[in-house]
XYZ file of C-alpha atoms in Angstrom:
698
model
C 2.678 17.579 143.891
C 5.084 15.235 142.156
C 8.102 14.070 144.102
C 10.788 15.718 141.943
C 14.328 16.102 143.185
C 17.721 16.741 141.689
C 20.188 13.889 141.774
C 23.194 15.707 140.347
C 23.980 18.617 138.078
C 25.067 18.360 134.469
C 25.435 20.748 131.630
C 22.085 21.114 129.896
C 22.970 19.162 126.789
C 23.892 16.055 128.773
C 20.216 15.548 129.681
C 18.896 15.330 126.152
C 18.461 11.548 126.278
C 18.915 10.948 130.023
C 15.884 10.604 132.286
C 16.406 10.489 136.056
C 14.845 8.642 138.973
C 12.057 9.136 139.889
C 10.739 9.016 136.325
C 8.019 11.680 136.253
C 7.494 12.062 132.483
C 7.427 15.843 132.911
C 9.237 18.113 130.459
C 12.891 18.250 131.506
C 12.846 14.791 133.081
C 14.639 13.496 130.008
C 12.056 11.042 128.665
C 12.370 10.764 124.870
C 9.924 8.645 122.908
C 11.506 5.682 121.099
C 14.736 6.217 123.086
C 14.062 6.173 126.814
C 10.300 5.403 126.647
C 9.672 2.582 124.193
C 6.706 0.495 123.072
C 7.514 -3.002 121.874
C 5.773 -5.924 120.106
C 2.420 -4.155 119.760
C 2.288 -1.510 122.488
C 2.347 2.120 121.350
C 3.506 4.831 123.738
C 3.024 8.582 124.078
C 3.526 11.374 126.577
C 0.020 12.341 127.675
C -1.873 14.477 130.180
C -3.300 12.942 133.355
C -6.362 10.893 132.258
C -8.047 11.579 135.623
C -9.716 14.984 135.215
C -11.216 14.989 138.719
C -8.420 17.110 140.127
C -5.411 14.804 140.336
C -1.862 16.139 140.322
C -0.085 13.750 137.929
C 0.583 16.323 135.202
C 2.251 14.697 132.196
C 2.349 10.880 132.218
C 3.599 7.973 130.145
C 0.694 6.468 128.199
C 0.757 2.928 126.771
C -1.892 1.431 124.470
C -2.110 -2.319 123.962
C -3.033 -4.082 120.728
C -4.838 -7.422 120.761
C -3.268 -8.310 117.396
C 0.218 -7.823 118.834
C 2.341 -10.397 120.620
C 1.223 -11.645 124.029
C 4.535 -10.401 125.436
C 4.068 -6.856 124.143
C 5.582 -4.411 126.616
C 6.541 -0.886 127.600
C 10.184 -0.073 128.416
C 11.813 2.652 130.481
C 15.436 2.689 129.370
C 17.866 4.825 131.414
C 20.313 6.566 129.057
C 23.879 7.853 129.290
C 24.207 10.701 131.774
C 21.505 9.324 134.100
C 21.805 6.495 136.683
C 21.118 2.826 137.035
C 18.240 1.746 139.302
C 19.952 0.121 142.304
C 18.491 -3.122 143.727
C 21.529 -4.230 145.752
C 20.132 -3.042 149.102
C 16.558 -1.879 148.678
C 14.885 -4.438 146.407
C 11.645 -2.482 145.996
C 10.438 -0.395 143.077
C 7.299 1.749 143.349
C 5.243 3.378 140.653
C 1.781 4.787 140.047
C -0.376 3.234 137.355
C -3.738 4.330 135.938
C -6.099 1.883 134.238
C -9.833 1.304 134.090
C -9.205 -2.340 133.165
C -8.025 -4.839 135.787
C -4.937 -6.783 134.716
C -1.945 -8.726 135.922
C 1.353 -7.231 134.858
C 4.867 -8.604 134.706
C 7.702 -6.312 135.804
C 11.175 -7.206 134.520
C 14.630 -5.680 135.218
C 17.198 -5.930 132.397
C 20.641 -4.626 131.291
C 22.504 -4.952 134.574
C 25.694 -3.172 135.547
C 27.610 -6.193 136.852
C 26.229 -8.978 134.717
C 23.241 -10.338 136.652
C 20.671 -12.003 134.399
C 17.255 -10.317 134.073
C 14.880 -10.803 137.010
C 11.077 -10.597 136.938
C 7.997 -10.741 139.122
C 4.287 -9.941 138.780
C 2.016 -7.185 140.050
C -1.747 -6.628 139.961
C -3.831 -3.612 139.007
C -7.506 -3.605 140.052
C -8.778 -1.287 137.327
C -9.709 1.504 139.744
C -7.918 4.417 138.070
C -4.695 5.627 139.714
C -3.193 2.989 142.027
C 0.142 3.076 143.884
C 1.993 -0.185 143.291
C 5.031 -1.521 145.118
C 6.975 -4.493 143.721
C 9.589 -6.360 145.803
C 12.304 -8.269 143.928
C 13.816 -9.895 147.031
C 12.270 -13.291 146.368
C 13.610 -13.455 142.818
C 17.169 -12.659 143.878
C 17.698 -9.157 142.526
C 21.170 -8.009 143.600
C 22.505 -5.651 140.948
C 21.881 -2.315 139.262
C 19.713 -2.216 136.127
C 19.104 0.376 133.411
C 15.967 -1.072 131.789
C 12.545 -1.555 133.452
C 9.998 -3.458 131.355
C 6.176 -3.604 131.913
C 4.198 -6.497 130.331
C 0.410 -5.840 130.487
C -0.897 -9.248 129.299
C 0.703 -11.399 132.013
C -0.937 -14.065 134.135
C -0.458 -14.186 137.894
C 2.511 -16.488 137.304
C 5.685 -14.707 136.301
C 6.804 -15.655 132.806
C 3.461 -16.846 131.451
C 1.080 -14.781 129.363
C -2.605 -14.764 128.505
C -3.853 -16.849 125.619
C -4.968 -15.090 122.463
C -8.614 -15.799 123.389
C -8.093 -14.189 126.803
C -6.391 -11.178 125.200
C -9.267 -10.810 122.722
C -11.722 -10.913 125.602
C -9.865 -8.126 127.424
C -9.561 -6.037 124.285
C -7.253 -3.091 123.723
C -6.779 -0.849 126.743
C -4.719 2.100 127.959
C -2.511 2.201 131.036
C -0.569 5.209 132.288
C 2.662 5.281 134.349
C 4.055 7.983 136.629
C 6.535 8.487 139.491
C 8.558 5.323 138.885
C 10.934 5.274 141.862
C 13.860 3.113 143.004
C 17.204 3.679 144.683
C 19.601 5.758 142.582
C 22.570 3.718 141.399
C 25.791 4.257 139.485
C 26.074 6.969 136.850
C 25.661 5.475 133.375
C 28.849 6.554 131.639
C 29.091 6.929 127.875
C 30.638 3.768 126.437
C 33.813 4.564 124.516
C 36.749 2.686 123.023
C 39.807 2.522 125.268
C 42.235 2.203 122.382
C 42.508 3.522 118.860
C 41.569 1.502 115.818
C 44.406 -0.465 114.285
C 46.594 1.953 112.354
C 46.000 1.694 108.589
C 48.791 0.096 106.594
C 47.741 1.052 103.064
C 50.397 2.983 101.161
C 49.485 6.686 101.143
C 50.007 6.727 97.388
C 47.167 4.215 97.058
C 44.741 6.105 99.338
C 42.063 8.732 98.746
C 41.477 9.835 102.334
C 38.151 11.256 103.536
C 38.584 11.182 107.337
C 41.704 9.897 109.109
C 44.569 11.105 111.296
C 46.901 8.769 109.438
C 46.650 10.290 105.947
C 46.620 13.776 104.498
C 43.062 14.435 103.345
C 42.631 13.862 99.619
C 38.914 14.569 99.512
C 38.078 18.294 99.701
C 35.423 20.310 101.567
C 34.878 17.425 103.992
C 32.063 17.873 106.559
C 30.171 15.642 108.978
C 26.489 16.040 109.867
C 24.904 17.430 106.687
C 21.373 18.829 106.883
C 19.613 15.546 106.134
C 17.020 15.767 108.941
C 18.704 13.097 111.053
C 18.321 12.976 114.848
C 21.828 11.564 115.311
C 24.098 13.702 117.481
C 27.614 14.207 116.059
C 30.716 15.314 117.933
C 34.474 14.842 117.719
C 35.904 12.447 120.337
C 39.558 12.934 121.268
C 40.682 9.539 122.554
C 43.925 10.665 124.189
C 43.008 14.281 124.873
C 45.999 15.528 122.889
C 44.595 15.586 119.356
C 46.652 12.577 118.267
C 43.662 10.324 117.643
C 40.380 12.096 116.966
C 37.318 10.210 115.760
C 33.622 10.833 115.126
C 31.177 9.986 117.930
C 27.606 9.396 116.726
C 25.040 9.251 119.561
C 21.340 8.376 119.198
C 22.569 6.868 115.968
C 19.972 6.312 113.280
C 21.814 7.594 110.230
C 24.628 10.079 109.635
C 26.833 11.205 106.767
C 30.152 12.747 105.854
C 30.145 14.833 102.668
C 32.901 16.011 100.340
C 33.354 17.495 96.882
C 32.187 15.034 94.238
C 34.908 12.751 92.901
C 35.154 9.762 90.615
C 36.046 6.613 92.550
C 38.845 4.737 90.820
C 39.985 2.893 93.948
C 39.042 -0.724 94.539
C 37.952 -0.619 98.190
C 36.163 1.592 100.750
C 37.596 1.255 104.268
C 36.230 2.427 107.629
C 36.738 1.504 111.299
C 33.666 1.320 113.586
C 33.342 0.729 117.357
C 30.019 0.345 119.155
C 28.774 -0.783 122.535
C 25.304 -1.723 121.276
C 24.991 -1.570 117.476
C 25.228 -4.921 115.679
C 24.519 -3.984 112.063
C 25.648 -1.141 109.831
C 24.444 -0.059 106.394
C 26.964 1.843 104.243
C 25.859 4.025 101.293
C 27.766 6.046 98.694
C 24.550 6.985 96.899
C 21.009 7.650 98.098
C 19.446 4.254 97.520
C 21.835 1.307 97.637
C 23.486 0.050 100.815
C 26.039 -2.601 101.623
C 25.263 -4.085 105.067
C 27.983 -5.186 107.493
C 27.698 -7.035 110.838
C 29.350 -5.350 113.845
C 30.832 -7.026 116.911
C 30.133 -4.828 119.944
C 32.828 -3.656 122.322
C 35.667 -3.789 119.797
C 36.880 -2.046 116.665
C 35.462 -3.457 113.455
C 37.795 -2.974 110.486
C 35.505 -2.864 107.453
C 36.645 -3.146 103.837
C 33.957 -2.998 101.152
C 34.940 -3.707 97.541
C 33.701 -0.916 95.268
C 32.376 -3.704 93.049
C 29.808 -4.450 95.801
C 28.362 -0.975 95.144
C 28.547 -1.111 91.356
C 26.784 -4.495 91.462
C 23.857 -2.633 93.052
C 23.831 -0.100 90.207
C 25.707 2.661 92.049
C 27.244 5.336 89.796
C 30.794 5.869 91.102
C 31.747 8.682 88.719
C 30.595 11.484 91.060
C 30.526 10.222 94.662
C 30.062 13.053 97.195
C 29.298 11.355 100.521
C 29.546 8.268 102.691
C 26.300 7.643 104.575
C 26.090 5.315 107.593
C 22.795 3.903 108.856
C 21.945 1.687 111.792
C 20.782 -1.727 110.704
C 18.552 -2.071 113.788
C 16.894 1.316 114.277
C 13.248 2.303 113.805
C 12.461 5.670 112.200
C 12.704 8.454 113.275
C 14.887 8.281 116.412
C 18.128 6.340 116.623
C 19.085 4.647 119.884
C 22.601 3.247 119.451
C 26.090 4.709 119.773
C 29.004 4.265 117.361
C 32.491 5.715 116.885
C 33.907 6.015 113.360
C 37.466 6.552 112.143
C 39.691 6.064 109.093
C 37.265 6.507 106.209
C 39.182 6.234 102.955
C 39.149 4.674 99.505
C 42.223 2.666 98.564
C 43.613 0.613 95.744
C 45.791 -2.429 95.817
C 49.453 -1.431 95.716
C 50.697 -0.838 92.179
C 54.256 -0.892 90.878
C 53.481 1.829 88.349
C 52.501 5.481 88.148
C 50.073 6.460 85.376
C 50.700 10.034 84.209
C 47.864 11.767 82.342
C 48.866 14.750 80.182
C 46.405 17.383 78.975
C 47.381 20.341 76.785
C 44.834 23.129 76.264
C 45.442 24.631 72.815
C 42.341 26.841 72.674
C 44.299 30.071 73.116
C 46.886 29.273 70.434
C 46.524 29.170 66.629
C 48.214 25.762 66.643
C 48.013 22.899 65.990
C 46.819 23.548 62.470
C 47.029 21.920 59.067
C 50.543 20.610 58.613
C 51.372 21.071 62.295
C 48.540 19.099 63.739
C 49.892 16.948 66.551
C 50.753 17.625 70.170
C 53.488 15.340 71.490
C 55.461 14.732 74.696
C 59.183 13.935 74.834
C 60.688 12.970 78.190
C 64.028 12.307 79.811
C 63.423 8.642 80.666
C 63.445 7.696 76.992
C 66.754 9.502 76.615
C 65.048 12.274 74.666
C 65.140 9.742 71.848
C 61.769 10.438 70.305
C 58.178 11.456 70.885
C 57.109 9.151 73.693
C 53.454 10.192 73.874
C 51.235 11.499 71.067
C 48.253 13.319 72.529
C 44.748 13.024 71.117
C 41.863 15.493 70.876
C 38.616 13.543 71.405
C 40.047 10.343 70.055
C 41.019 11.662 66.620
C 44.784 11.857 66.354
C 46.138 14.310 63.824
C 42.803 16.040 63.201
C 42.843 19.636 64.456
C 39.322 20.275 63.154
C 37.584 17.956 65.627
C 37.316 17.906 69.387
C 37.433 20.639 72.015
C 41.043 21.734 71.696
C 42.128 19.735 74.757
C 44.744 17.158 73.784
C 45.343 14.288 76.209
C 47.281 11.057 76.594
C 48.880 8.789 79.192
C 52.314 7.484 80.068
C 52.986 4.602 82.503
C 56.310 4.457 84.346
C 57.527 2.373 87.301
C 56.990 4.109 90.645
C 60.705 3.681 91.273
C 61.551 5.952 88.308
C 61.688 9.140 90.401
C 62.124 12.594 88.824
C 61.218 12.947 85.140
C 61.622 15.997 82.878
C 59.543 16.503 79.755
C 58.735 18.991 77.000
C 55.657 19.552 74.828
C 55.832 20.132 71.085
C 53.375 21.023 68.341
C 54.643 19.183 65.304
C 53.529 17.838 61.951
C 54.340 17.068 58.351
C 55.608 20.582 57.568
C 58.652 20.062 59.779
C 59.025 16.359 59.174
C 57.424 15.602 62.533
C 60.530 16.864 64.282
C 58.858 19.230 66.694
C 61.795 21.634 66.233
C 60.493 23.816 63.421
C 60.879 27.532 62.766
C 59.379 29.838 65.389
C 57.443 31.749 62.738
C 55.815 28.500 61.696
C 53.904 26.457 64.230
C 56.224 23.669 65.228
C 58.202 24.624 68.287
C 59.190 23.170 71.590
C 57.050 24.190 74.549
C 58.629 24.501 77.996
C 57.822 26.131 81.305
C 59.178 29.600 82.025
C 61.581 28.034 84.543
C 62.790 25.276 82.191
C 61.517 21.842 81.267
C 58.364 20.577 82.904
C 58.826 17.827 85.481
C 57.081 15.362 87.770
C 58.123 12.649 90.243
C 56.674 9.154 90.141
C 55.447 7.358 93.284
C 51.690 7.896 93.385
C 49.300 5.616 91.528
C 48.264 8.474 89.263
C 49.549 11.942 88.370
C 48.008 14.726 86.282
C 50.040 17.164 84.201
C 47.823 19.963 82.858
C 49.440 22.374 80.397
C 48.252 25.488 78.535
C 49.772 26.323 75.140
C 49.916 30.118 74.888
C 49.755 32.287 71.791
C 53.117 33.754 72.696
C 56.835 33.186 72.365
C 59.311 32.863 75.211
C 62.998 32.877 74.307
C 63.495 30.250 71.620
C 60.274 28.421 72.300
C 56.549 28.719 72.259
C 55.280 29.521 75.729
C 53.582 26.790 77.723
C 52.500 27.029 81.321
C 51.005 24.711 83.867
C 47.258 25.226 84.123
C 47.539 26.624 87.651
C 49.967 29.374 86.606
C 48.799 32.894 87.327
C 48.934 36.364 85.812
C 49.418 39.373 88.064
C 46.848 42.142 87.627
C 47.981 45.481 89.047
C 45.355 48.141 89.742
C 46.352 51.768 90.226
C 43.800 54.332 91.478
C 44.785 57.996 91.092
C 42.790 60.022 93.642
C 44.763 63.254 93.216
C 42.523 64.937 90.634
C 41.588 68.435 91.903
C 38.132 68.262 90.323
C 37.184 64.936 91.908
C 34.267 64.876 94.337
C 36.567 63.298 96.947
C 40.073 64.192 95.749
C 42.022 63.412 98.914
C 39.963 61.556 101.462
C 36.505 60.291 100.459
C 35.477 59.709 104.075
C 37.081 62.791 105.629
C 33.683 64.307 106.320
C 32.742 61.387 108.586
C 34.089 62.104 112.040
C 36.340 59.362 113.367
C 36.354 57.263 110.207
C 39.474 55.704 108.712
C 39.821 56.020 104.955
C 41.059 53.045 102.974
C 40.795 51.546 99.497
C 40.269 47.860 98.782
C 39.136 45.851 95.777
C 36.585 43.081 95.324
C 36.427 40.772 92.295
C 34.304 38.029 90.804
C 37.346 35.774 91.275
C 36.535 35.531 94.984
C 32.774 35.602 94.491
C 32.622 39.193 95.728
C 32.959 37.635 99.171
C 35.781 39.771 100.559
C 38.262 42.493 99.776
C 40.762 40.333 97.925
C 42.785 43.305 96.604
C 44.727 45.144 99.290
C 45.509 48.723 98.219
C 48.490 50.741 99.479
C 48.735 54.530 99.297
C 51.603 56.698 98.036
C 50.703 60.405 97.801
C 47.049 59.483 97.231
C 47.870 57.097 94.385
C 46.644 53.672 95.503
C 48.151 50.424 94.159
C 47.083 46.798 94.643
C 47.631 43.451 92.929
C 45.755 40.179 92.509
C 46.597 36.933 90.743
C 44.229 35.585 88.079
C 44.271 32.545 85.818
C 45.431 32.921 82.230
C 42.681 34.117 79.876
C 40.355 34.922 82.757
C 37.713 37.645 82.429
C 38.116 39.497 85.720
C 35.332 41.839 86.838
C 36.140 44.106 89.780
C 35.210 47.180 91.821
C 37.185 49.402 94.195
C 35.647 50.552 97.469
C 36.658 53.777 99.207
C 35.669 53.007 102.749
C 37.111 51.667 105.958
C 36.737 49.430 108.966
C 35.096 52.191 111.018
C 31.954 52.134 108.910
C 31.876 48.478 107.947
C 32.847 48.652 104.270
C 29.320 49.635 103.242
C 28.706 48.340 99.733
C 27.284 51.598 98.336
C 29.525 53.978 100.255
C 32.063 55.269 97.746
C 32.113 52.154 95.566
C 33.885 52.625 92.254
C 31.926 52.476 89.020
C 32.880 52.946 85.400
C 31.811 56.436 84.339
C 30.531 54.906 81.122
C 27.250 53.336 82.253
C 28.052 53.148 85.971
C 29.171 49.519 85.541
C 31.839 47.340 87.119
C 35.286 47.197 85.524
C 36.424 44.235 83.436
C 39.960 43.224 82.498
C 40.786 40.414 80.098
C 43.843 38.602 81.414
C 46.151 37.486 78.621
C 49.621 36.019 78.371
C 51.457 38.626 80.427
C 50.932 40.702 83.528
C 48.294 43.423 83.254
C 48.012 46.920 84.711
C 44.700 48.725 85.112
C 44.756 52.448 85.863
C 41.697 54.153 87.349
C 41.265 57.874 87.970
C 38.709 59.488 90.301
C 36.246 61.855 88.634
C 33.080 62.466 90.691
C 30.376 61.064 92.919
C 27.220 59.865 91.184
C 23.582 60.007 92.285
C 23.884 56.628 94.043
C 26.691 57.929 96.236
C 29.229 55.756 94.410
C 32.781 56.952 93.923
C 32.918 57.138 90.117
C 36.190 56.460 88.296
C 37.210 55.878 84.734
C 39.850 53.733 83.058
C 42.863 55.542 81.643
C 42.866 55.873 77.864
C 46.258 54.167 77.868
C 45.055 51.080 79.721
C 45.589 47.607 78.364
C 41.942 47.541 77.344
C 42.553 50.444 74.939
C 46.043 49.609 73.619
C 46.605 46.823 71.138
C 49.577 44.866 72.413
C 51.568 42.759 69.957
C 51.815 39.319 71.570
C 55.093 38.648 69.714
C 56.722 41.144 72.132
C 57.443 40.244 75.771
C 58.312 42.625 78.639
C 59.030 41.263 82.125
C 58.857 41.533 85.077
C 55.912 43.888 85.585
C 55.791 45.696 88.040
C 59.433 46.800 87.595
C 62.017 47.411 90.318
C 65.077 48.195 88.150
C 66.054 45.763 85.345
C 63.543 44.490 82.770
C 63.937 42.048 79.884
C 62.478 42.310 76.393
C 62.274 39.685 73.671
C 60.461 39.385 70.365
C 60.238 37.089 67.375
C 61.842 39.723 65.148
C 64.477 42.364 65.785
C 63.511 45.195 68.156
C 64.767 48.359 66.474
C 64.255 50.819 69.356
C 62.171 51.468 72.474
C 60.798 54.631 74.109
C 59.275 55.006 77.584
C 56.614 57.670 78.287
C 55.118 58.891 81.536
C 51.354 59.494 81.690
C 51.771 63.121 80.622
C 53.233 61.916 77.314
C 56.807 62.986 78.165
C 59.581 60.704 76.831
C 61.691 59.585 79.811
C 63.864 57.002 78.027
C 64.916 56.236 74.419
C 67.205 53.391 73.447
C 68.230 51.793 70.150
C 68.445 47.990 70.378
C 68.473 46.226 66.961
C 68.235 42.743 68.511
C 65.539 40.236 69.408
C 66.491 40.447 73.093
C 67.463 43.339 75.337
C 67.636 44.462 78.954
C 66.723 47.941 80.207
C 67.743 49.612 83.458
C 64.725 51.589 84.725
C 65.989 52.017 88.264
C 66.214 55.824 87.922
C 62.495 56.258 87.118
C 60.124 57.564 89.773
C 57.417 55.228 91.054
C 54.328 55.295 88.871
C 52.719 54.042 85.670
C 54.541 54.233 82.322
C 54.013 53.304 78.672
C 56.697 51.415 76.729
C 56.676 51.666 72.931
C 58.756 49.208 70.911
C 59.476 49.572 67.180
C 59.618 46.120 65.561
C 59.946 45.620 61.799
C 58.867 49.243 61.305
C 55.682 48.615 63.305
C 54.894 49.831 66.805
C 53.930 47.639 69.778
C 52.838 49.210 73.070
C 52.533 47.944 76.633
C 52.075 49.502 80.052
C 54.086 48.840 83.225
C 54.306 49.928 86.839
C 57.578 51.181 88.331
C 57.836 50.278 92.021
């Protein structure tokens, strides 16, 4: 039997690359090819069965095969890894091992990589070619007095340590195999994982000039950042907390061959890529931001290396920097497939040289408005820093100023201001020859000032770049055309009436399931159908929920009647449109939207079938010159229109008039506080025509 014993106990993962003494080459002993069992300068190695089939007990062994075309100093290395121990030669200077060969040879045994700095020591041994032989090598005479973590076997030695066979002598011997097993020495000090004792130098780049990927010093600018993508690498990744308090966390890459950090694709406009790297044993690092072209940097071991790579170094290699989605790091010294080194990485970011200016890019989406048009065919920006003295920026659609027939309807332009400027207000106008390019034309024409619902738009300088994205709506707000920032939202309210006496499940769709909890919730294509993004609340079996959607979105949705007790089963009481058993769709426009659904029956699929009320937004033509807000309503609501509102009436869903009021003005306010909670229809008479909208009273 092999002499196997336990030196100390670790968690299982700590043994992945850590073989222990004696080295037995059995599974679980920690030997990993190309990491802790290495062939060098011509020798190839493998883990192999005992070559002696006459009944020996060596089990799995370490096989080495020489190559006469390789170097005379070709060798086999046993390299003790982190989590195992040094071989101790401070007291007992003897190492023993078993070696199998059918070829007689002199070997050189060398001890390297000492704990306390002793230079390598070496001496010879002899194998007689008789199969398995037990060999004992004493290093007393060569002065061994330290602990070592690398044991090296040279098979083409002479009997004199440090000299090797000539090429003619090697050719005469030919290629041959030798096998190692039960390599034993005194157990020395635990080989601790090398690690930095201090953090990398804190970055000094101005945050406004930085696009941060991975750093404790900057708020992340890159999005969806993740280490260790599925690239087939053998590198082990983990987070290393230097101080144990989360104040300085970095990436630790063990068995480092190559590794990456990914993020959502972005165009690199910065001038430099920065990263900090510490390693105990890696001397060269390749850095990629695409799949094929690397910039190589030299590392100094045992200290932090602050690396700055000009982006021009990448573009000179042909790298496309318009959609960069990762930073890949690769050892400059490794051999595929297994990495052997260890590095720590921190502060990965792109940065530009400090600038005194902020560049503001404006975009105005006009696709949902009838303007600009002939005679009113420019989109312009006026801002407070020019004293409101004129149109400071004329925006362009695809490079053709003043031509509303070309381009994609997205007008854009830039303004550069000193970073010290601070807060700036601005307005957008659609203007042209019909109003003398004033931008202050008649509302019923096209030229009108465009402001946010809360007042003028604004930004604050300080960053290198800012983006101001605006949507011009086909609507009027007060005295101006309505404009909104592109991230503004519309509230969609969904009301489900489950009180119908002829419904398949009029009160409680899951009441028949013992112990279940009934609940309604909504899923939409806005959240990828991934969760119940619409939370429904119940009042007398009328369920109400809201969700925010982008302007002009096409929102598809379903309502599920289910509950946590039965796992929100997808086909258990899922709503469907009675017309075709399809999902519901609402087109989100320029004002809040209410969808009303009413339970009817259960279909053959077991779905809870509902239909959309005939007075829903989808069935009522709403005049966009008429605004009603807020919706849902608590008490007071405001109305405004381009022309005089003659009168308004409010109906409940039975058709009963619950309010009538004469107005004869373009603006009015109604007190609806006395109405019961529910869904109502408001009808406004404007210029002898009728406009209708729906609202929810809370």
